[in-house]
XYZ file of C-alpha atoms in Angstrom:
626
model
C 0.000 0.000 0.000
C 1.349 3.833 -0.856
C -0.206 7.095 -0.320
C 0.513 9.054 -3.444
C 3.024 12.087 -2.501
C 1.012 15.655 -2.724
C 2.847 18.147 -5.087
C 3.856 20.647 -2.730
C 3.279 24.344 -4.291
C 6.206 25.975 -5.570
C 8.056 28.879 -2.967
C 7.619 32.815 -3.645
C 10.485 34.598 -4.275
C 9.637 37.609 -2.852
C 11.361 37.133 0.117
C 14.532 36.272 -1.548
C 14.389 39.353 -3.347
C 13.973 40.949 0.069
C 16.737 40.031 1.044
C 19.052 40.425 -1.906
C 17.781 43.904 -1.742
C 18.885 44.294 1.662
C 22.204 43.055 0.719
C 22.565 44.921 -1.893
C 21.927 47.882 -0.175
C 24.361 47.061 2.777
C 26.947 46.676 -0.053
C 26.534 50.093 -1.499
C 26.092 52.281 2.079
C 29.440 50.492 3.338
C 31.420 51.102 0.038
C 30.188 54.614 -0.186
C 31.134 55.049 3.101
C 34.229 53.472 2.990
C 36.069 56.570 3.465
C 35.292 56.221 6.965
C 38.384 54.170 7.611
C 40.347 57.014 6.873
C 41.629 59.693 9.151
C 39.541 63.442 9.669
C 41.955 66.347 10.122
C 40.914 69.993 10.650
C 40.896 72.476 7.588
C 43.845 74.061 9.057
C 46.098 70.621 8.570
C 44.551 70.214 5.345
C 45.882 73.652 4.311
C 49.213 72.886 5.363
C 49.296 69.703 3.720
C 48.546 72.251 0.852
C 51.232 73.954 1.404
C 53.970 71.666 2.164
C 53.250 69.514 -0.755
C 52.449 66.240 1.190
C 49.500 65.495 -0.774
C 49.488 63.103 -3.617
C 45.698 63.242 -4.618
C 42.540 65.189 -3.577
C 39.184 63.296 -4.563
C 36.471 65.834 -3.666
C 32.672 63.762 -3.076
C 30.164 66.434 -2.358
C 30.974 68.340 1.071
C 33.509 65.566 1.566
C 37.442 65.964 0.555
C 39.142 62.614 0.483
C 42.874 63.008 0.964
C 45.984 60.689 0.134
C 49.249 61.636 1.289
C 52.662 60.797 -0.719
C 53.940 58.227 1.638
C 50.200 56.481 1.467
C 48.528 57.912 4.338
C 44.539 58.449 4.004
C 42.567 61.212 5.195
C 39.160 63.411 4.748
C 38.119 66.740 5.840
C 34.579 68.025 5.637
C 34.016 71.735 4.067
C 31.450 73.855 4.035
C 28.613 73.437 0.831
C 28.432 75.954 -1.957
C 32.113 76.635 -1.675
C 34.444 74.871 -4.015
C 38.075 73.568 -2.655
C 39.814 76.217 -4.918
C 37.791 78.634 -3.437
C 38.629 77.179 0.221
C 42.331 77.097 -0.387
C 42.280 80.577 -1.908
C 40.830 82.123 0.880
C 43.167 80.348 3.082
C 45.881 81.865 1.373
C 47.393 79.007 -0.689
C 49.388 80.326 -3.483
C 47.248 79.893 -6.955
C 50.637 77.892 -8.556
C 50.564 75.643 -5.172
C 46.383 75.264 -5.954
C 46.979 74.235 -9.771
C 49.575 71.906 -9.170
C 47.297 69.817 -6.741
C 45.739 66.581 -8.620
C 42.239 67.091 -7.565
C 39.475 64.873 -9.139
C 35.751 65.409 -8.320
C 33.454 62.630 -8.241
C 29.532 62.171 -8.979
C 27.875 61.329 -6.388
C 24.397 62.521 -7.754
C 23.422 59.435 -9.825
C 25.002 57.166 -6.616
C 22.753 58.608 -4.083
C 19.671 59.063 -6.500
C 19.705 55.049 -6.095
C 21.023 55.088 -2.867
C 18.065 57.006 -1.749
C 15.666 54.993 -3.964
C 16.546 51.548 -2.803
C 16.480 52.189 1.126
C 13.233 54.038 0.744
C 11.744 51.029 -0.589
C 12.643 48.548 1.869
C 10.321 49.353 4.013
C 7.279 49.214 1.061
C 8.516 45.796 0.129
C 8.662 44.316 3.794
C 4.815 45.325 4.098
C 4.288 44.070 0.829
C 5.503 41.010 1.932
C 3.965 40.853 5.474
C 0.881 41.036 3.640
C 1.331 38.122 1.137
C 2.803 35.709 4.048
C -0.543 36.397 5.886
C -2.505 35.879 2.570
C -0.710 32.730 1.978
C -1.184 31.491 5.598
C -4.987 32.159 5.757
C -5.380 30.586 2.015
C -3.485 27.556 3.431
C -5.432 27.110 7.092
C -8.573 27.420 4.855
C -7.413 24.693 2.604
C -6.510 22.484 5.268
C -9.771 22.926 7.558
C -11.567 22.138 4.055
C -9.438 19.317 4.130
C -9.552 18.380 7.581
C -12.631 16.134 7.177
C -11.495 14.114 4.774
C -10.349 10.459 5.248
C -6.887 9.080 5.347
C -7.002 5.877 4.011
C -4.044 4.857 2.283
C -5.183 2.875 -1.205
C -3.439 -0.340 -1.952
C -0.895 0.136 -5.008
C -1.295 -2.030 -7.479
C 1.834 -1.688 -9.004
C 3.805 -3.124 -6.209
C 3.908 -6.832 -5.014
C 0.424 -8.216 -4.101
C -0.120 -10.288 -0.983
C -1.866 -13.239 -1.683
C -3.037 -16.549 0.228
C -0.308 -18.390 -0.496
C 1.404 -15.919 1.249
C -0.737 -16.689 4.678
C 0.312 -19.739 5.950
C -1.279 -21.283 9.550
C -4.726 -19.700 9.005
C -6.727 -22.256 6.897
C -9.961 -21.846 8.753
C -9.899 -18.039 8.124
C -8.729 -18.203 4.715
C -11.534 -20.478 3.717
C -14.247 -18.142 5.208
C -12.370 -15.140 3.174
C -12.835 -17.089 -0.083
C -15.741 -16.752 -0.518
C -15.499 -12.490 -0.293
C -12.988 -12.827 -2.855
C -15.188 -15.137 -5.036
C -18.082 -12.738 -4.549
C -15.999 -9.954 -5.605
C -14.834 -11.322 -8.512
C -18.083 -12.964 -9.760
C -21.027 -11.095 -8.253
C -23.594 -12.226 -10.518
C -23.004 -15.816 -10.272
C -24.584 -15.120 -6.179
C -27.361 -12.370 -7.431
C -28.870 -14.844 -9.519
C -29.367 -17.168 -6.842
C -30.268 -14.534 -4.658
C -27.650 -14.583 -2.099
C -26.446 -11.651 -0.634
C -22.567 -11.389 0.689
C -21.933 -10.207 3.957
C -21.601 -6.508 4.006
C -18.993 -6.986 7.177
C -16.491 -9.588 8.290
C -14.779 -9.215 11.238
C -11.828 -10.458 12.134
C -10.804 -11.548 15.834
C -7.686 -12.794 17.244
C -4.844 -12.080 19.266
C -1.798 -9.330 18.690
C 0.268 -11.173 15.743
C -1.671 -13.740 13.988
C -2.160 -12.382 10.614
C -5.322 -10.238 10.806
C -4.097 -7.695 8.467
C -2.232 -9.928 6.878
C -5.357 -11.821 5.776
C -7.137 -8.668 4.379
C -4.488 -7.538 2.291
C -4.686 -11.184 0.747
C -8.110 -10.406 0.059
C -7.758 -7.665 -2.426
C -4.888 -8.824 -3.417
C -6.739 -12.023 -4.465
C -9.755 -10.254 -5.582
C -7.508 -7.316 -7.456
C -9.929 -4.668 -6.482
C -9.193 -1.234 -4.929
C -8.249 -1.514 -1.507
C -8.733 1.594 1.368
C -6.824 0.817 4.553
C -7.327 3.253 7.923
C -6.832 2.519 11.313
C -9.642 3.379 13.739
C -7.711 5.964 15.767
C -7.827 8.114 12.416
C -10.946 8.930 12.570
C -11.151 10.494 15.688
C -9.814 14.029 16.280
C -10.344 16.605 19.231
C -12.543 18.314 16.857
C -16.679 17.310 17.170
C -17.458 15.734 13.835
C -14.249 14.858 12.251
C -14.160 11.358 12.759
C -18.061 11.338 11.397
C -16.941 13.277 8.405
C -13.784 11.367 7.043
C -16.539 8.492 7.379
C -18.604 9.670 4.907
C -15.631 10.726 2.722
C -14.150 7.452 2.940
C -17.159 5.452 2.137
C -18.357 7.780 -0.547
C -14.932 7.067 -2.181
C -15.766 3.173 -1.883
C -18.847 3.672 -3.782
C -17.170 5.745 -6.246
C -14.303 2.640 -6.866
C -16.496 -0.345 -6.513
C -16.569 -3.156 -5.835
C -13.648 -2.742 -3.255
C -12.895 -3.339 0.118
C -12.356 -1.309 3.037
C -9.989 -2.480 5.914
C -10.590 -1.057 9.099
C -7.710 -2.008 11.551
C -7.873 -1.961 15.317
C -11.710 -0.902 15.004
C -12.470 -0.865 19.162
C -10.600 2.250 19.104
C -14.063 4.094 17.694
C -16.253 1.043 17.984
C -16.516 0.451 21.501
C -19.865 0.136 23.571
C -22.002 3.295 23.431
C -22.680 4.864 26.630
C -20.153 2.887 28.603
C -17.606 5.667 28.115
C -17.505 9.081 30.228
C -18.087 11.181 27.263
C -21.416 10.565 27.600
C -23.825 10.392 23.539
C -22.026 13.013 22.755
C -18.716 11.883 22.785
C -16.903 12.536 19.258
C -15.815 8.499 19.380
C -19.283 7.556 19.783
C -20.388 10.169 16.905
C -17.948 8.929 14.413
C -19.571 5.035 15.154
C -22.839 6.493 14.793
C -21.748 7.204 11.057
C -20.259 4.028 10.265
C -23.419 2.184 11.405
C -25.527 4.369 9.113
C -22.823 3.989 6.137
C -23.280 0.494 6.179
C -27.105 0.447 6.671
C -26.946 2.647 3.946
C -25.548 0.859 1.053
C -27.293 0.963 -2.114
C -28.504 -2.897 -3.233
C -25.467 -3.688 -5.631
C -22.901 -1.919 -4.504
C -19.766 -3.940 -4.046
C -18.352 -2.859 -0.778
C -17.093 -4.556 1.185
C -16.340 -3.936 5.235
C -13.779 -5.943 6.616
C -12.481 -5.050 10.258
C -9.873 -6.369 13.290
C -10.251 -6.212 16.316
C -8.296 -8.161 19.331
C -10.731 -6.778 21.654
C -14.411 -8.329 20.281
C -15.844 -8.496 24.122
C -16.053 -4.623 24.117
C -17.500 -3.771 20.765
C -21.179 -2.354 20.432
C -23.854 -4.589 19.707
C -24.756 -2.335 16.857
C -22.049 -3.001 15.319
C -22.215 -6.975 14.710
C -25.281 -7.330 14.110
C -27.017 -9.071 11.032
C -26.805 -6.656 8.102
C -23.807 -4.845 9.322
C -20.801 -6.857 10.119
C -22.689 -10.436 9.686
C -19.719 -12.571 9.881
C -16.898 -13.394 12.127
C -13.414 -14.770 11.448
C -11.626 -16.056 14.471
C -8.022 -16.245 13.541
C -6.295 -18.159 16.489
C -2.641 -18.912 17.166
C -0.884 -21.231 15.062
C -1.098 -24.889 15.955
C 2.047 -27.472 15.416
C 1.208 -27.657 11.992
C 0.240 -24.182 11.406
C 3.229 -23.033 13.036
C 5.696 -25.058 10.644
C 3.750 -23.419 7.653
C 4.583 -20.147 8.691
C 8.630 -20.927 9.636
C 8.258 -22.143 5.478
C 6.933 -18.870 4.608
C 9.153 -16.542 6.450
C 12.515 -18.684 5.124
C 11.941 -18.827 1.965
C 14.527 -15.913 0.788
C 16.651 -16.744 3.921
C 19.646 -19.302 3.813
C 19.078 -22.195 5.692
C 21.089 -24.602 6.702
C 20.249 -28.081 5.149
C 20.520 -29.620 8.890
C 17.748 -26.910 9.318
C 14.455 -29.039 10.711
C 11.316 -26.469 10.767
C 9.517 -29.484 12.196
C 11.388 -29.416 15.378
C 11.383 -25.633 15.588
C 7.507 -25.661 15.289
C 7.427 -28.291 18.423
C 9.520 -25.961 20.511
C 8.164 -23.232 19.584
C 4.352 -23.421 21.795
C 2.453 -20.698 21.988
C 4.152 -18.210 19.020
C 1.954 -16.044 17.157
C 2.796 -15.868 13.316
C 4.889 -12.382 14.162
C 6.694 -14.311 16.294
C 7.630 -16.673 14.293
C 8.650 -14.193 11.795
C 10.373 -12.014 14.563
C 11.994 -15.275 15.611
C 13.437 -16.111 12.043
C 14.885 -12.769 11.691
C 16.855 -12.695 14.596
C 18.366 -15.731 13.674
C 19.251 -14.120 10.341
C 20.853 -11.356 11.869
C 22.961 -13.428 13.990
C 24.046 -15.318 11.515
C 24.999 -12.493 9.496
C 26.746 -10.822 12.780
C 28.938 -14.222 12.862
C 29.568 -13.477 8.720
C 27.972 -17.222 8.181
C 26.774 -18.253 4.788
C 24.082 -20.258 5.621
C 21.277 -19.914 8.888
C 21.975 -23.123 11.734
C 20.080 -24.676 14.172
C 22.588 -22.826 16.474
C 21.606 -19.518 15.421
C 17.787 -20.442 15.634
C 18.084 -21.938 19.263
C 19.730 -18.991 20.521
C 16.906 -16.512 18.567
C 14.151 -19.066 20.311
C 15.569 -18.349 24.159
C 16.027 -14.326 22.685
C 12.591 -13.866 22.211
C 11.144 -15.974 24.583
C 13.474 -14.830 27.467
C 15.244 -11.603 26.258
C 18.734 -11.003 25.577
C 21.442 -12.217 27.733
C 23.126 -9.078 30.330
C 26.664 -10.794 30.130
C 27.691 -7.444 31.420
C 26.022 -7.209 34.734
C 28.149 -7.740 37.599
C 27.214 -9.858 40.254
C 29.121 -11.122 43.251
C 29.816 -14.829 44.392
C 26.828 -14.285 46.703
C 24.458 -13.029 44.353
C 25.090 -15.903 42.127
C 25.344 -18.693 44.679
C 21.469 -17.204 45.676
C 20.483 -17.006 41.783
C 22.003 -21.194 41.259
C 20.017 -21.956 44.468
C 16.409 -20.458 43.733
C 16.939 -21.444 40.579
C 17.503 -25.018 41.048
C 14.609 -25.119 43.064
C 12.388 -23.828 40.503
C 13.684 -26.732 38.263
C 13.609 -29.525 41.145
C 10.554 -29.152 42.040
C 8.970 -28.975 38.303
C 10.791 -32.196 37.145
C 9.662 -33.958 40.095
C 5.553 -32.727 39.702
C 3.919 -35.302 36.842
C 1.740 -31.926 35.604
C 4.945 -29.264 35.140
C 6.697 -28.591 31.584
C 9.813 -30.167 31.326
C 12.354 -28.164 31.658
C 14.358 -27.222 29.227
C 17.286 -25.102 30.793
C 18.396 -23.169 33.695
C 20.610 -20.679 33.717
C 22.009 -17.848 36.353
C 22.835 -15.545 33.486
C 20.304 -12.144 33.602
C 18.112 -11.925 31.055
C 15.655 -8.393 30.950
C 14.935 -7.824 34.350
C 15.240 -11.591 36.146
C 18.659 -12.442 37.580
C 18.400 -16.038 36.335
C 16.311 -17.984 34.331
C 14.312 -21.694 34.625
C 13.061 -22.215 31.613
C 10.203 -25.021 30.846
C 8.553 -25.925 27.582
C 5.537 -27.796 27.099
C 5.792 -30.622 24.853
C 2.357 -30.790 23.574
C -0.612 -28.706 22.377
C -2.586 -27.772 25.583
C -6.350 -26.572 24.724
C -7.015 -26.883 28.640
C -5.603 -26.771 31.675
C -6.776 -28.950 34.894
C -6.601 -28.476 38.451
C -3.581 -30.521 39.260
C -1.942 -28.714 36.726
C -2.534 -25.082 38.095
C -1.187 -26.947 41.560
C 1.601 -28.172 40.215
C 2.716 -25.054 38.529
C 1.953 -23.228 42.034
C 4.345 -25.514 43.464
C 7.228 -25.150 40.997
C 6.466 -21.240 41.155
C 7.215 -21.339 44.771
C 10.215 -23.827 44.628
C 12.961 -20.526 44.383
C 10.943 -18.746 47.436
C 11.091 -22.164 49.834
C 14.621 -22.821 48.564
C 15.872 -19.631 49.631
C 14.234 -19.751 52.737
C 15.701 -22.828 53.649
C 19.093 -22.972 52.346
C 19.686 -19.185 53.489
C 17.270 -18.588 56.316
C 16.126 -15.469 54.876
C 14.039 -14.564 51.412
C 15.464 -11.785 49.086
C 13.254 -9.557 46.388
C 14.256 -12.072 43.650
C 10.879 -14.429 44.263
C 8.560 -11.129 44.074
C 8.112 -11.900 40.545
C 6.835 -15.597 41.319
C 4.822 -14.119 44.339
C 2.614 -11.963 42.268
C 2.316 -14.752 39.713
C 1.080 -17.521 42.606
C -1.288 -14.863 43.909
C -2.835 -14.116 40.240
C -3.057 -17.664 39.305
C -4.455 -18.992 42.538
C -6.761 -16.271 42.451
C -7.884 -16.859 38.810
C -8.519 -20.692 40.146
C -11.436 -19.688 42.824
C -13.088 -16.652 41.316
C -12.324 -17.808 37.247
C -12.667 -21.650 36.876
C -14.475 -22.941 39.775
C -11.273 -24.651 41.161
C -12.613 -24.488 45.347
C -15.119 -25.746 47.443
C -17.384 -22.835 46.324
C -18.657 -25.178 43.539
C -19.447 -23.921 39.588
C -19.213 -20.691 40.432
C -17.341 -17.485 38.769
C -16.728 -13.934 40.822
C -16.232 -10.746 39.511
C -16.055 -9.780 35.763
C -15.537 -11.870 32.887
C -13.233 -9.420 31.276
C -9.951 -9.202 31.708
C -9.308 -5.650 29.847
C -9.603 -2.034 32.433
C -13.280 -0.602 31.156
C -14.203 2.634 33.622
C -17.215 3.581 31.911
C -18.471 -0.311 32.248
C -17.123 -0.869 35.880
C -18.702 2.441 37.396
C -22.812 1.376 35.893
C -22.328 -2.172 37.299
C -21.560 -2.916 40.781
C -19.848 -6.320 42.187
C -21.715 -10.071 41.635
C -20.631 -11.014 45.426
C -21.261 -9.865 48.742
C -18.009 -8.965 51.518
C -18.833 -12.748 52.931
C -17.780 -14.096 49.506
C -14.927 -11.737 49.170
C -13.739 -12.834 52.752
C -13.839 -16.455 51.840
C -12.240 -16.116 48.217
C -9.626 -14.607 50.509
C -9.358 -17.446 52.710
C -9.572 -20.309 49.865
C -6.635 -18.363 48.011
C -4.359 -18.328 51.296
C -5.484 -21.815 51.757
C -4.120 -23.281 48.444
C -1.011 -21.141 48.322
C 0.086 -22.305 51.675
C -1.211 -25.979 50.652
C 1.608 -25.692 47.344
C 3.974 -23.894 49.614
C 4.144 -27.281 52.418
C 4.099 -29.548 49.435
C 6.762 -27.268 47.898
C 8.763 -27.229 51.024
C 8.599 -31.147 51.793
C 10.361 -31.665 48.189
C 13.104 -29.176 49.003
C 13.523 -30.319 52.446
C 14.074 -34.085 51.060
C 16.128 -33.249 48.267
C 18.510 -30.763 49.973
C 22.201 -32.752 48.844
C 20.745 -33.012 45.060
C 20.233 -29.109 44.750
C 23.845 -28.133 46.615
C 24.974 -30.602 43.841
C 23.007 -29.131 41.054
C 23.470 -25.311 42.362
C 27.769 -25.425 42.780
C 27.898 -26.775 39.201
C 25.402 -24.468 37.620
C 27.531 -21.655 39.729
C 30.283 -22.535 37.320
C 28.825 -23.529 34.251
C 26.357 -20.560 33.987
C 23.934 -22.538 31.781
C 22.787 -25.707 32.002
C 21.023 -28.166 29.599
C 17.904 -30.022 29.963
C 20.358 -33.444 29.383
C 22.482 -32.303 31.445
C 20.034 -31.790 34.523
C 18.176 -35.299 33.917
C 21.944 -36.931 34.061
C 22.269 -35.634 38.038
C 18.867 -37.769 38.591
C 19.988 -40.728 36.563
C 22.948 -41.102 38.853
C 21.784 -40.302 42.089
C 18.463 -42.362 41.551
C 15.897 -40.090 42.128
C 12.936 -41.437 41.140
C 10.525 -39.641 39.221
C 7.243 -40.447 41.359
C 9.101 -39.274 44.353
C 6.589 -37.012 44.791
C 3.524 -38.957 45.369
C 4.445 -40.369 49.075
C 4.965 -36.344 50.224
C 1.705 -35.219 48.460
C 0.021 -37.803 49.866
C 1.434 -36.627 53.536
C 0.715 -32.779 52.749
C -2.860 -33.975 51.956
C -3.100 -36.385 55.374
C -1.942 -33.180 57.372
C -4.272 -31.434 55.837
């Protein structure tokens, strides 16, 4: 897509005459006055000059004598007008042969100050002049641009340039199967009107940050080769009342105008979102501009070949208005990429990158849970550029593995400092993140653990799931509580104090066992949900409704929360307690390795014989004490 430049009007140059002018007229005051540098004597030392025959030539400019003396020396002497310097030396009594030997010249300085005069009397007529166009100019351009000012911004899709097409979508079969049909319609509309079908008017698309929304409605006219308007939803709305509603009109009127074409509407909650829940109140200018695009699309003619389509990651807070039968009638849910999907996409983004033939995308896609298709892409390009810092010909696994833990983790801080305590506490609460989560059945395996900062944690312990998970059950969300406590109890145990390094893991135990008694039902408060069902900040929605529970429920949500964070924390604490020799073995080696490997932490249980249902006997005694 390109938005055509805007031929910028050409510059006046009356200004530049201004100031050549002024220039000019600089110039000719300082050489006319150049004199000035010269020395003024009296006429009484000019007459003995005279006299004594010092002078070597007399240059007389109006009332002014100019005077240059044999060995070089330059002076001037005023006299008085009407009088001519013969006259002045006469009277002065200078012998006539002394006055007719001088070489006296007389210059015209008539014509000189006649433009002189002329030139510095107009300045000040052009400056006005010139004030007065500038302001003319100004006001012609403010009135151009608040003529302007209501018109829309979409950018139009360039044809000329390299179309996105489906093939270029990979990982999104589902939507791309529902956005056939749009393209089919739009290339053979006739073939539906004569069975009477009508095509939606608006398809919305819905899915998280990154998985090809926009992606797929470029593919859509690029398939269908129709004119394409693109605007985000912020650009409609201005401080001004009745922008937004304007470039509405003005961009639908151009759809009309071009059809059949499509108009993308990215991010649409930003204008879209549930009338009267905001503090603006009806007439908010946000709510005004989604007044208009509710009556634009009520308002298409029968025939006309425009077609809506809009993203959104945010569907929960739309207005009902605005999904409706007749408006936006359909709904795409793009999802994240599954192991399948996500191998698709690694294709896609490689194909003008140099890969390694020991390069498996298979086994990327299985490590790589939970990426959105612009992480994917992200993660491919960071392994491109550190191949390229390396000056490699060809993209490794090496280089992929390391752009895998970049993005999931963040970039190593090799350069932060720590001291043998700080990383004797880091290999400690580390290890006890990963002991406890390879011991509990329901944890990720983990993958590695490593006492080297990364973003804002001092070490990492990092698990990866090694399967699709579409749900998640209770034992799982206890497990995980457990292995998010292990770097807490370890500390506490091995140090006899706690430091601020668990605070992290603390919020995260209190937000997930939280979300298990008020979200999911997970308590002995039965099938029942608390608070909101959204998860996004919405004033306007939170100050008209008031909370589903009463202070007795809230006290006991508090109580069942405490109760199965302290239930995670003594099964959490039993495992440390019993495995106290393995993690001093695990942490003094990881203190001097930095990094270790998921082989290389199973090998420590292989030879000490830890089994891996070790766990079982001390659940079993945290229930019985219970």
């Amino acid at each position: 897509m390109a938005t055509l430049p805007v031929p910028k009007k050409p510059r006046t140059t009356l200004m530049s005459l201004v100031i050549i002018a002024l220039f000019v007229a600089a110039l000719t005051m300082m050489f006319n006055n150049g004199g000035k540098t010269s020395t003024e004597i009296s006429l009484n030392n000019f007459v003995e000059e005279v006299s004594s025959g010092t002078i070597h030539s007399l240059i007389v400019s109006s009332n002014r004598i100019n005077i240059e003396l044999v060995d070089g020396t330059k002076q001037h002497v005023f006299k008085e007008p009407g009088i001519s310097v013969y006259e002045l030396l006469g009277q002065a009594g200078v012998k006539n042969e002394t006055i007719s030997a001088l070489p006296i010249s007389i210059e015209d300085t008539e014509t000189n100050a006649f433009w002189t005069d002329l030139l510095i009397g107009m300045i000040p007529f052009i400056l006005i002049i010139a004030f007065f166009v500038f302001m003319m100019r100004s006001a012609q351009g403010a009135n151009n641009q608040a003529l302007s000012f209501g018109k829309s911004r979409a950018k139009t899709y360039d044809k000329n340039k390299e179309k996105t097409l489906f093939e270029d979508v990979a990982g999104a079969d589902e939507a791309k199967e529902e956005l056939v049909e749009i393209v089919d319609f739009l290339k053979h509309p006739q073939k539906y009107r004569k069975m009477g079908a009508k095509i939606p008017k608006g398809v919305m698309l819905v899915g998280q940050p990154g998985t090809g929304k926009t992606l797929l409605a470029r593919a859509v006219a690029g398939e269908a080769d129709v004119p394409y308007f693109s605007i985000s939803g912020s650009e409609f709305v201005e401080m001004f009342v009745g922008v937004g509603a304007s470039r509405v009109r003005d961009l639908f009127t151009k759809a009309k105008r071009n059809a059949p074409c499509i108009i993308f509407i990215d991010e649409i909650d930003a204008v879209g979102r549930h009338r009267g829940a905001g503090m603006g109140g009806g007439h908010d200018e946000r709510e005004q501009t989604l007044n208009q695009i509710l009556t634009e699309m009520d308002g298409f003619e029968t025939g006309t070949n425009v077609i809506v389509i809009a993203a959104t990651n945010r569907p929960d807070i739309l207005d009902p208005a605005l999904l409706r039968p007749g408006r936006f009638d359909r709904r795409v849910i793009v999802g994240m990429p599954d192991l399948k999907a996500r191998e698709a996409i690694l294709k896609v983004h490689s194909r003008k990158k140099p890969l390694s033939k020991h390069v498996d995308l298979a086994h990327i896609a299985k490590g790589t849970i939970g990426f959105s298709g612009a992480d994917l892409e992200n993660l491919m390009n960071e392994a491109a550029i550190l191949a390229a810092k390396q000056d490699k010909k060809y993209i490794t696994m090496k280089e992929i593995e390391a752009s895998i833990e970049k993005v999931v983790l963040g970039p190593e801080r090799k350069t932060r400092v720590m001291s043998d305590k700080e990383k004797k506490l880091t290999a400690y609460h580390e290890v006890g993140h990963a002991i406890v989560g390879h011991l509990l059945p329901n944890c990720d395996p983990i993958h590695k653990v490593s006492i080297i900062s990364r973003g804002s944690a001092g070490g990492v312990t990092w698990s990866r799931p090694e399967e699709e998970k579409n749900y998640v059950s209770q034992s799982h969300f206890e497990d995980d509580l457990c292995m998010a406590l292990g770097g807490y109890v370890t500390e506490e145990i091995f140090f006899g104090e706690t430091s601020t390094g668990p605070s992290s893991d603390l919020q995260k135990v209190a937000k997930m066992a939280r979300a298990m008694i008020t979200k999911y039902g997970m308590s002995e408060l039965g099938p029942v949900t608390f608070g909101s069902d959204q998860d996004e900040v919405f004033l306007g929605r939170d100050f008209g409704h008031v909370k589903n529970y009463s202070e007795q429920y809230a006290s006991k949500i508090d109580e069942l929360v405490q109760k199965v964070i302290h239930k995670a924390y003594r099964q959490c604490k039993e495992i440390i307690n019993k495995h106290k020799a393995l993690i001093e073995k695990i942490s003094e080696d990881l203190i001097k390795k930095e990094n270790m490997t998921a082989e290389e932490f199973k090998e420590y249980f292989k030879n000490m014989k830890v089994p891996k249902k070790a766990h079982e006997s001390i659940t079993k005694a945290v229930a019985k004490a219970e």
